[in-house]
Amino acid sequence: MSTRVPGPSRVGRGSPGNLPRVKIVVAVKHVPDVQSTRMLGADGRLRRDGGDGTLNELDENAVEAAVQIAAATSGEVVALSVGPADAHDAVRRALQLGASRGVVVSDERLVGLDALGTAAVLAAAVTVEGGVDLVLTGMASTDGLTSVVPTALAAYLRLPALALAAHVDVADGTVHVRRELDHAVEELSAPLPAVVSVTDAANEPSFPGFRAIMAARKKPVQELGLDEVVPGLTSLGLDPSMLGGRTRVLHAEPQQPRTDRVLVTDDGDAGVRLAAWLVDQRLV
Amino acid sequence: MTTLVLLDHDDDGTPRPAALELVTAARPLGEVHGVWVGDGLDAALPGLADAGVLIVHRLPADVWWPAALAEALHAVRSATGADLVLLASTSEGKEVAAGLAVLDGAAVVTDAERVERVEGALRVTKSVLAGTWVSTVEVTSPVAVVTLEPNAVRAEPAAAPSSPQVVDVQVAVSELARSVTVVRTPRQATGRPDLATADVVVVAGRGVDGHLSPVEELADLLGGAVGATRVVADEGWLPREQQVGQTGVAVAPRLYIGVGVSGAVHHRGGMQSAGTVVAVNSDPDAPIFEFADYGIVGDLFDVLPALTAELRRLRELA
């Protein structure tokens, strides 16, 4: 089985020096600002109407990695987001950070997608885009923090997944990644096309200047509805009716603080009193 | 109903602490089958018998890579008809979970703190939004893949030991799962417990100002791991792999002690499942005091040595 993403032939897209141009899709998400007061709604889903939304800050590292790889390979960066109308804001920010154009998949029928459903729709959109060499994502979103989307996206696309890259580069049609895990450091390489998630150690995202913000306004953003990504879902063997509904929220409530919390100011014996408390609570 | 538990282990065959926690969490849910990758199972079998594991499915050592392991687990799950696969909530565990859930068309829940079966249906509870909310979901698909936070349950032996049957499983892993070339360099052992699964974690924050010895002395006395905030890693006071936070290591100890840690939301995202939170900080406005169970506003260089000395004295009395 070919692992190449189906799409238009790349023949004739050669760049100066005859190095192949790398086409990169970077998946981005709009999330509530982590510094704002975040809450779940009655349906157990994250409230997105707080107004303090932003591009998931961990996606900035993915955009920066994409822009750097594109610069080194005369490549192209397409920012892709799936979500409600505010997905446009995430794509717009990615354009400010250097992506060349955007794709937003937005449809009322996609409200309340779970992480796997989001990964499936992203995979479908990558397939519809076609000719994609590299898909980059952040390591997680700061709202869900499930970190399953990058690996699930790769699995739906039937591409190699190289997760948690602390360093990523592309040379000669191969992606190289270094990742730092709890028990080991790993050097990974895989032939393109591939899916890579990057950590916040991968780079320092640039801060867009006035010029970049103005330039981003002129960059094209394509909007797709569910009907336009269905061919992508179908070609990946996915059923459009199976994008969610795997779990149902029963309860969601603010964490109740302990009622016996202790806050003291040290007047010389706080360390000794803490020792007694830890013993009393059977924690040591 | 059968639950499949991935039994993480060290290279020498010692099960990681999380493995026995997973078995303990799985026991009330139905029959427990383990999955073991590679060598070393014989030495672990007595422990798995005490834990009540009925069958251990042994996979060849070369399926350790997450994509390959997901395919192998998919094969075992299909063959056993298990409706739940439990894995440890580590970065590799979540990778395997995501890949497996796609193959199985399953629900996936990561960073779970509790899994129950109520009237036949699986319910999973977890902390969300940096520990400020807690949510419970019911699984509505036929299969669920759940990663469980370390220390969410305390490993306990089964009421009656089992005599586990070992089944060697041959799996044909796809070319795709073998398409990544991996050069793996294990980290040197620190002599302290593994940060991600440690029962006690003492975290050094900006307030330590490069002086780690009070933190390390306390951690060693408690048999705990030492963690760092991002600033401490940025300053090079502790290695990056000890950074605790939403982009570093996620910890879920029974006891978390933050020393000179402000408790910013990025850090909280990596310790939201900690049991009891103790904080020592000279700044009374530090956010960590908003969620600490025991907070001390004071100079850590006074409080920590006094705490360590008193704990040592109490231990000698006991």
XYZ file of C-alpha atoms in Angstrom:
602
model
C 0.000 0.000 0.000
C 1.299 3.445 -0.863
C 1.590 5.771 2.099
C 1.425 8.835 -0.097
C -1.475 11.169 0.561
C -3.715 10.971 -2.489
C -3.819 14.156 -4.487
C -2.491 15.944 -7.520
C 0.806 14.774 -8.889
C 3.799 16.709 -7.655
C 5.447 16.497 -11.080
C 6.360 19.905 -12.399
C 6.458 21.567 -8.988
C 10.238 21.598 -8.900
C 11.981 24.552 -7.294
C 15.314 26.217 -8.042
C 18.114 23.720 -7.587
C 15.657 20.951 -8.387
C 15.095 20.275 -4.699
C 11.529 19.101 -4.173
C 9.344 21.743 -2.544
C 7.848 20.502 0.665
C 4.142 21.133 1.098
C 3.300 21.389 4.775
C -0.095 21.463 6.457
C -0.011 22.759 10.011
C -3.086 21.956 12.097
C -4.106 24.734 14.489
C -6.822 25.228 17.092
C -8.541 28.182 18.686
C -8.777 27.765 22.453
C -9.844 29.859 25.454
C -6.872 31.750 26.893
C -5.361 29.653 29.688
C -5.125 32.783 31.837
C -8.862 33.408 31.574
C -11.561 31.777 33.707
C -12.389 28.614 31.793
C -15.490 26.546 32.423
C -17.525 23.671 31.115
C -21.134 24.191 30.048
C -24.223 22.229 31.034
C -23.475 19.767 28.211
C -20.043 19.080 29.711
C -18.296 20.741 26.793
C -15.871 23.619 27.047
C -17.555 27.028 26.919
C -16.078 28.923 23.978
C -18.068 32.114 24.417
C -15.819 33.756 26.993
C -14.267 36.079 24.418
C -10.728 35.432 25.647
C -9.827 33.120 22.770
C -6.426 32.692 21.202
C -4.396 30.380 18.995
C -3.456 27.362 21.139
C -0.001 28.530 22.220
C 1.486 25.064 21.646
C 0.432 25.366 17.977
C 2.704 28.409 17.620
C 5.663 26.026 17.851
C 4.173 23.903 15.061
C 3.653 26.961 12.829
C 7.195 28.160 13.522
C 8.629 24.708 12.706
C 6.574 24.640 9.494
C 7.738 28.107 8.442
C 11.390 27.197 9.100
C 11.174 23.942 7.126
C 9.347 25.704 4.304
C 12.014 28.415 4.184
C 14.751 25.796 3.894
C 12.946 23.858 1.147
C 11.189 26.659 -0.799
C 8.062 25.016 0.507
C 4.548 26.087 1.280
C 2.710 26.207 4.612
C -1.073 25.750 4.741
C -2.726 26.443 8.113
C -5.707 24.154 8.713
C -8.309 24.369 11.463
C -11.517 22.492 12.215
C -14.032 24.169 14.461
C -16.712 26.820 14.877
C -16.361 30.316 13.431
C -13.503 31.143 15.806
C -11.347 28.606 13.916
C -10.807 31.521 11.509
C -9.009 33.395 14.291
C -6.559 30.526 14.795
C -5.851 30.348 11.064
C -5.467 34.139 10.853
C -2.899 34.054 13.643
C -1.010 31.253 11.868
C -0.968 33.408 8.721
C 0.507 36.262 10.781
C 3.163 33.849 12.027
C 4.166 33.005 8.455
C 1.794 30.411 6.957
C 1.023 31.264 3.328
C -2.664 30.386 3.165
C -5.437 28.897 5.271
C -8.170 26.283 5.214
C -11.042 26.294 7.719
C -13.448 23.373 8.030
C -16.571 24.657 9.726
C -20.044 23.170 9.737
C -22.959 23.145 12.162
C -23.013 19.365 11.853
C -19.481 19.252 13.305
C -20.352 20.942 16.631
C -19.162 18.884 19.589
C -16.672 16.696 17.730
C -14.553 14.596 20.055
C -10.770 14.379 19.695
C -10.935 11.389 17.350
C -13.633 13.059 15.255
C -11.496 16.182 14.992
C -8.528 14.061 13.905
C -10.700 12.330 11.290
C -11.943 15.634 9.829
C -8.400 17.026 9.798
C -7.273 13.868 7.985
C -10.070 14.271 5.458
C -9.155 17.915 4.858
C -5.482 16.985 4.354
C -6.606 14.396 1.802
C -8.839 16.902 0.001
C -5.937 19.373 -0.051
C -3.769 16.711 -1.690
C -0.051 16.477 -2.416
C 0.848 17.061 1.247
C 4.359 15.996 2.286
C 4.301 16.857 5.979
C 1.587 17.487 8.564
C 2.725 19.388 11.666
C 0.775 19.853 14.891
C 1.387 21.165 18.386
C 1.962 18.553 21.093
C -1.474 19.118 22.663
C -4.148 21.769 22.970
C -4.140 23.723 26.215
C -7.887 23.140 26.644
C -8.300 19.376 26.265
C -4.670 18.342 26.853
C -5.593 14.860 25.594
C -2.665 14.893 23.091
C -4.311 12.109 21.070
C -5.067 14.153 17.938
C -1.589 14.025 16.304
C -1.278 10.230 16.572
C -4.915 9.645 15.608
C -4.527 11.999 12.622
C -1.527 9.959 11.431
C -3.427 6.707 11.947
C -6.410 7.933 9.883
C -4.049 9.114 7.116
C -2.075 5.857 7.378
C 1.135 7.864 7.687
C 4.042 7.490 10.114
C 3.540 9.418 13.384
C 6.564 11.091 14.949
C 5.222 12.612 18.151
C 6.707 15.099 20.618
C 9.564 16.415 18.515
C 11.957 18.586 20.490
C 13.771 19.094 17.190
C 12.549 18.541 13.647
C 14.063 18.997 10.212
C 13.540 17.710 6.686
C 16.267 16.667 4.249
C 16.149 14.596 1.076
C 12.557 13.543 1.489
C 13.102 12.322 5.045
C 11.927 13.903 8.276
C 14.266 13.717 11.268
C 13.022 14.174 14.827
C 14.599 14.112 18.266
C 12.288 13.409 21.174
C 12.997 13.343 24.891
C 10.891 10.856 26.802
C 10.794 9.886 30.473
C 13.054 6.870 30.070
C 14.965 7.555 26.878
C 15.994 10.003 24.192
C 15.013 8.906 20.672
C 16.281 9.947 17.243
C 13.558 9.188 14.690
C 13.498 9.347 10.930
C 10.826 8.479 8.396
C 10.236 8.991 4.699
C 7.771 11.745 3.776
C 4.841 12.056 3.897
C 4.578 11.926 7.678
C 2.826 13.519 10.671
C 4.963 15.251 13.319
C 3.887 16.884 16.584
C 6.341 19.371 18.086
C 6.883 20.387 21.701
C 7.489 23.883 22.983
C 11.206 23.038 23.153
C 11.381 22.793 19.345
C 11.784 26.526 18.742
C 10.986 30.044 19.908
C 7.922 31.263 17.979
C 8.431 34.684 16.471
C 6.181 37.570 17.434
C 4.542 38.967 14.303
C 5.308 42.600 13.541
C 2.947 45.156 12.020
C 4.092 44.227 8.520
C 3.339 40.513 9.068
C -0.080 41.336 10.511
C -0.944 43.518 7.526
C 0.379 40.919 5.052
C -1.703 38.191 6.673
C -4.884 40.092 5.818
C -4.228 39.500 2.114
C -3.509 35.784 2.429
C -6.309 33.570 1.116
C -8.439 31.457 3.469
C -10.615 28.727 1.990
C -13.721 27.656 3.905
C -14.934 24.082 3.606
C -18.158 22.549 4.898
C -18.682 18.956 5.891
C -19.942 18.058 2.395
C -16.636 19.171 0.892
C -14.545 16.950 3.176
C -16.810 13.898 2.876
C -14.885 12.684 -0.213
C -11.757 12.801 1.919
C -13.439 10.847 4.712
C -14.715 8.289 2.225
C -11.336 7.798 0.583
C -9.875 7.112 4.049
C -12.602 4.562 4.704
C -14.282 6.736 7.344
C -18.017 6.998 7.884
C -19.151 10.656 8.213
C -21.769 9.534 10.749
C -19.080 8.095 13.054
C -17.290 11.341 13.992
C -18.477 11.473 17.594
C -20.898 9.942 20.036
C -18.369 7.578 21.613
C -18.842 9.088 25.059
C -21.563 11.039 26.858
C -20.851 13.561 29.609
C -22.648 12.632 32.833
C -21.347 15.304 35.200
C -19.021 18.279 34.930
C -18.446 20.520 37.879
C -15.829 22.811 39.390
C -13.324 20.952 41.543
C -14.363 21.358 45.172
C -11.439 22.536 47.288
C -10.842 20.631 50.500
C -12.658 22.191 53.388
C -9.731 21.667 55.781
C -7.131 23.641 53.854
C -4.346 25.234 55.880
C -2.521 28.474 55.083
C 0.029 29.735 57.590
C 2.732 32.370 57.671
C 6.008 31.099 58.999
C 6.884 32.546 62.384
C 9.657 30.080 63.058
C 7.903 26.757 63.574
C 5.973 26.281 60.308
C 8.340 23.533 59.128
C 7.883 21.575 62.358
C 4.100 21.995 62.207
C 3.997 20.850 58.572
C 5.981 17.729 59.539
C 3.370 16.912 62.202
C 0.527 17.511 59.713
C 2.103 15.230 57.080
C 2.477 12.462 59.675
C -1.067 13.058 60.905
C -2.432 12.790 57.333
C -0.406 9.583 56.813
C 1.320 11.168 53.834
C 4.872 10.353 54.965
C -16.331 -8.639 30.611
C -12.597 -8.602 30.013
C -10.162 -5.745 30.537
C -6.832 -5.781 28.756
C -4.013 -4.121 30.735
C -0.701 -3.129 29.153
C 1.983 -4.191 31.657
C 4.816 -1.648 31.307
C 8.093 -2.972 32.597
C 11.779 -2.114 32.840
C 14.288 -3.750 30.530
C 15.105 -6.320 33.247
C 11.464 -7.405 33.526
C 10.452 -5.499 36.660
C 6.894 -4.232 36.167
C 6.664 -0.445 36.489
C 4.584 0.652 39.520
C 1.823 1.857 37.188
C 1.316 -1.667 35.804
C 0.108 -3.076 39.130
C -2.014 0.045 39.711
C -3.722 -0.621 36.366
C -4.395 -4.239 37.322
C -5.856 -3.089 40.659
C -8.095 -0.587 38.859
C -9.173 -3.236 36.335
C -10.127 -5.969 38.830
C -13.549 -4.567 39.852
C -14.448 -4.156 36.163
C -14.224 -7.820 35.116
C -11.613 -10.414 34.194
C -8.102 -8.999 33.912
C -5.816 -10.003 31.055
C -2.307 -8.575 30.869
C -0.270 -7.787 27.778
C 3.499 -8.172 28.105
C 5.991 -7.089 25.462
C 9.304 -8.925 25.162
C 11.402 -10.786 27.690
C 11.387 -10.965 31.472
C 7.839 -12.202 32.065
C 8.856 -15.298 34.067
C 10.318 -13.191 36.866
C 7.194 -11.016 36.967
C 4.632 -13.843 37.020
C 4.481 -14.291 40.828
C 3.647 -10.576 41.211
C 1.028 -10.793 38.473
C -0.475 -13.869 40.164
C -0.770 -11.949 43.439
C -2.454 -9.150 41.479
C -5.018 -11.571 40.064
C -4.100 -11.487 36.355
C -5.808 -14.464 34.651
C -4.046 -14.561 31.292
C -0.906 -12.814 30.062
C -0.684 -12.283 26.310
C 3.030 -12.149 25.492
C 4.045 -10.173 22.424
C 7.418 -10.303 20.680
C 9.943 -7.634 21.797
C 9.965 -5.939 18.395
C 6.445 -4.489 18.712
C 7.466 -1.926 21.350
C 7.169 1.090 18.994
C 3.769 2.773 19.680
C 2.333 2.277 16.166
C 3.309 -1.411 16.185
C 2.073 -1.913 19.734
C -1.285 -0.350 18.822
C -1.669 -2.884 16.002
C -0.665 -5.793 18.267
C -3.051 -4.667 21.037
C -5.805 -4.348 18.434
C -5.224 -7.980 17.462
C -5.285 -9.181 21.088
C -8.331 -7.077 21.918
C -10.255 -8.423 18.940
C -9.315 -12.004 19.838
C -10.312 -11.643 23.504
C -13.388 -9.486 22.936
C -12.230 -7.152 25.737
C -14.376 -4.016 26.010
C -11.706 -1.977 27.801
C -7.979 -1.495 27.309
C -6.165 0.227 30.185
C -2.764 1.880 29.731
C -0.618 4.166 31.884
C -1.012 7.900 31.217
C 2.507 8.446 29.949
C 3.373 10.147 26.678
C 4.012 6.761 25.056
C 0.880 5.269 26.653
C -1.246 8.041 25.141
C 0.322 7.490 21.721
C -0.517 3.805 21.839
C -4.028 4.637 23.085
C -4.705 7.020 20.205
C -3.510 4.570 17.571
C -5.424 1.689 19.144
C -8.641 3.702 19.460
C -8.515 4.496 15.729
C -8.004 0.825 14.830
C -10.775 -0.302 17.199
C -13.194 2.540 16.448
C -13.155 2.945 20.227
C -13.757 5.794 22.634
C -10.509 7.145 24.087
C -10.110 8.936 27.420
C -6.688 10.045 28.645
C -5.505 11.067 32.139
C -8.353 9.249 33.869
C -8.494 9.214 37.662
C -11.268 6.646 38.099
C -12.907 3.957 35.967
C -16.126 2.270 37.130
C -18.733 -0.015 35.674
C -22.251 1.107 36.493
C -25.104 -1.099 35.255
C -22.754 -2.529 32.661
C -21.584 0.818 31.291
C -18.060 2.156 31.797
C -17.740 5.532 33.503
C -14.509 7.519 33.478
C -13.713 10.490 35.732
C -10.874 12.942 35.169
C -9.654 16.420 36.085
C -9.768 19.011 33.334
C -8.848 22.672 32.792
C -5.684 22.552 34.911
C -7.454 20.822 37.779
C -10.190 23.436 38.154
C -12.979 21.135 36.920
C -13.788 17.462 37.172
C -15.836 15.586 34.595
C -17.344 12.107 34.317
C -18.210 10.540 30.983
C -20.062 7.360 30.131
C -18.654 5.254 27.319
C -21.328 4.750 24.659
C -19.269 2.809 22.112
C -18.634 -0.953 22.392
C -14.923 -0.533 23.198
C -13.005 2.008 25.304
C -9.304 2.773 25.526
C -8.415 4.580 28.756
C -5.096 5.862 30.079
C -5.022 6.040 33.867
C -3.051 8.620 35.850
C -0.210 7.211 37.957
C -1.117 6.905 41.664
C -4.835 7.286 40.892
C -5.283 3.947 42.636
C -2.946 2.283 45.099
C -1.669 -1.100 43.889
C -3.084 -3.875 46.078
C -2.987 -7.666 45.807
C -6.134 -9.504 44.749
C -8.336 -11.136 47.399
C -7.299 -14.483 45.932
C -4.168 -14.972 43.830
C -4.475 -16.356 40.307
C -2.262 -18.698 38.347
C -1.763 -16.709 35.162
C -1.754 -18.569 31.901
C 0.824 -17.291 29.396
C -0.273 -17.099 25.765
C 2.373 -16.287 23.161
C 0.864 -14.115 20.458
C 2.297 -13.813 16.981
C 1.337 -10.605 15.231
C 2.005 -9.420 11.722
C 2.773 -5.735 12.088
C 2.154 -3.569 9.019
C 4.846 -1.929 6.941
C 3.452 1.432 8.083
C 4.120 0.598 11.753
C 7.721 -0.201 10.825
C 8.263 2.910 8.694
C 9.898 4.986 11.445
C 13.574 4.314 12.104
C 14.275 4.697 15.830
C 17.591 5.073 17.634
C 16.792 4.870 21.340
C 19.227 5.881 24.075
C 17.959 4.995 27.559
C 18.466 7.670 30.185
C 20.862 7.026 33.013
C 19.132 6.066 36.230
C 19.034 8.964 38.692
C 18.758 6.761 41.785
C 15.420 8.447 42.515
C 11.979 7.147 41.545
C 10.601 7.835 38.108
C 9.159 11.365 38.132
C 6.006 10.564 36.124
C 4.888 7.767 38.442
C 6.458 8.808 41.767
C 4.318 8.609 44.889
C 5.942 11.772 46.265
C 7.224 14.652 44.139
C 9.116 17.683 45.455
C 9.251 20.442 42.841
C 11.804 23.239 42.836
C 10.584 26.598 41.533
C 12.176 29.948 40.829
C 12.380 30.641 44.556
C 15.185 28.101 45.064
C 17.448 30.469 43.125
C 19.778 27.676 42.040
C 20.099 26.074 45.484
C 18.701 22.580 45.043
C 20.083 20.834 48.108
C 17.154 21.581 50.498
C 14.749 20.205 47.856
C 16.849 17.125 47.124
C 17.353 16.338 50.813
C 13.614 16.439 51.451
C 12.855 14.335 48.360
C 15.439 11.728 49.316
C 14.147 11.517 52.889
C 10.621 10.889 51.534
C 11.806 8.518 48.795
C 10.392 10.974 46.271
C 11.298 12.374 42.877
C 12.582 15.895 42.210
C 10.779 18.050 39.653
C 11.467 21.476 38.205
C 9.367 24.363 36.980
C 10.073 25.739 33.539
C 12.200 28.588 34.915
C 14.364 26.125 36.847
C 14.918 24.080 33.673
C 15.528 27.232 31.595
C 18.144 28.366 34.108
C 19.803 24.952 33.897
C 19.409 24.367 37.643
C 17.830 20.995 36.837
C 17.748 19.042 33.555
C 14.894 19.674 31.128
C 13.551 16.129 31.521
C 12.635 16.978 35.109
C 10.354 19.826 34.065
C 6.812 19.358 35.361
C 4.005 21.056 33.464
C 1.590 20.794 30.603
C 4.510 20.610 28.164
C 6.862 18.692 30.442
C 6.352 15.615 32.549
C 2.828 15.180 33.906
C 2.948 14.010 37.529
C 0.169 12.624 39.708
C 1.767 11.899 43.079
C -0.105 11.198 46.288
C 1.923 14.051 47.830
C 3.171 17.081 45.859
C 5.412 19.626 47.583
C 6.053 22.845 45.648
C 9.084 24.745 46.897
C 9.372 28.311 45.647
C 6.826 27.383 42.948
C 4.377 30.137 41.941
C 1.809 27.694 40.541
C 1.225 29.249 37.111
C -1.468 27.583 35.014
C 1.115 25.985 32.701
C 2.665 24.206 35.670
C -0.700 23.298 37.143
C -1.638 21.541 33.893
C 1.121 19.028 34.618
C 0.164 18.286 38.235
C -3.622 18.679 38.216
C -4.144 15.113 39.427
C -1.827 15.366 42.434
C -3.450 14.142 45.650
C -2.337 16.471 48.439
C -0.607 19.722 47.471
C 1.816 21.413 49.872
C 3.337 24.791 48.980
C 6.130 26.853 50.483
C 6.583 30.299 48.948
C 7.636 33.712 50.226
C 5.013 35.466 48.079
C 1.580 35.393 49.776
C -0.041 36.230 46.404
C 1.440 33.223 44.588
C -1.356 31.405 42.678
C -0.312 28.068 44.194
C -1.875 29.158 47.510
C -5.261 29.237 45.753
C -5.227 25.447 45.416
C -2.664 24.176 47.937
C -4.041 21.962 50.699
C -1.297 23.165 53.053
C 0.406 26.469 52.302
C 3.244 28.138 54.133
C 4.124 31.741 53.391
C 7.756 31.862 54.366
C 11.401 31.591 53.407
C 12.013 28.146 51.973
C 15.578 28.211 53.260
C 14.166 28.349 56.809
C 11.091 26.127 56.359
C 12.581 23.249 54.361
C 15.569 22.435 56.593
C 13.266 22.606 59.654
C 10.737 20.323 57.936
C 13.384 17.806 56.877
C 15.028 17.784 60.310
C 11.682 17.312 62.088
C 10.591 14.490 59.731
C 13.942 12.793 60.320
C 13.533 13.170 64.099
C 9.977 11.778 64.027
C 11.134 8.871 61.875
C 13.918 8.015 64.334
C 11.416 8.086 67.206
C 9.077 5.703 65.425
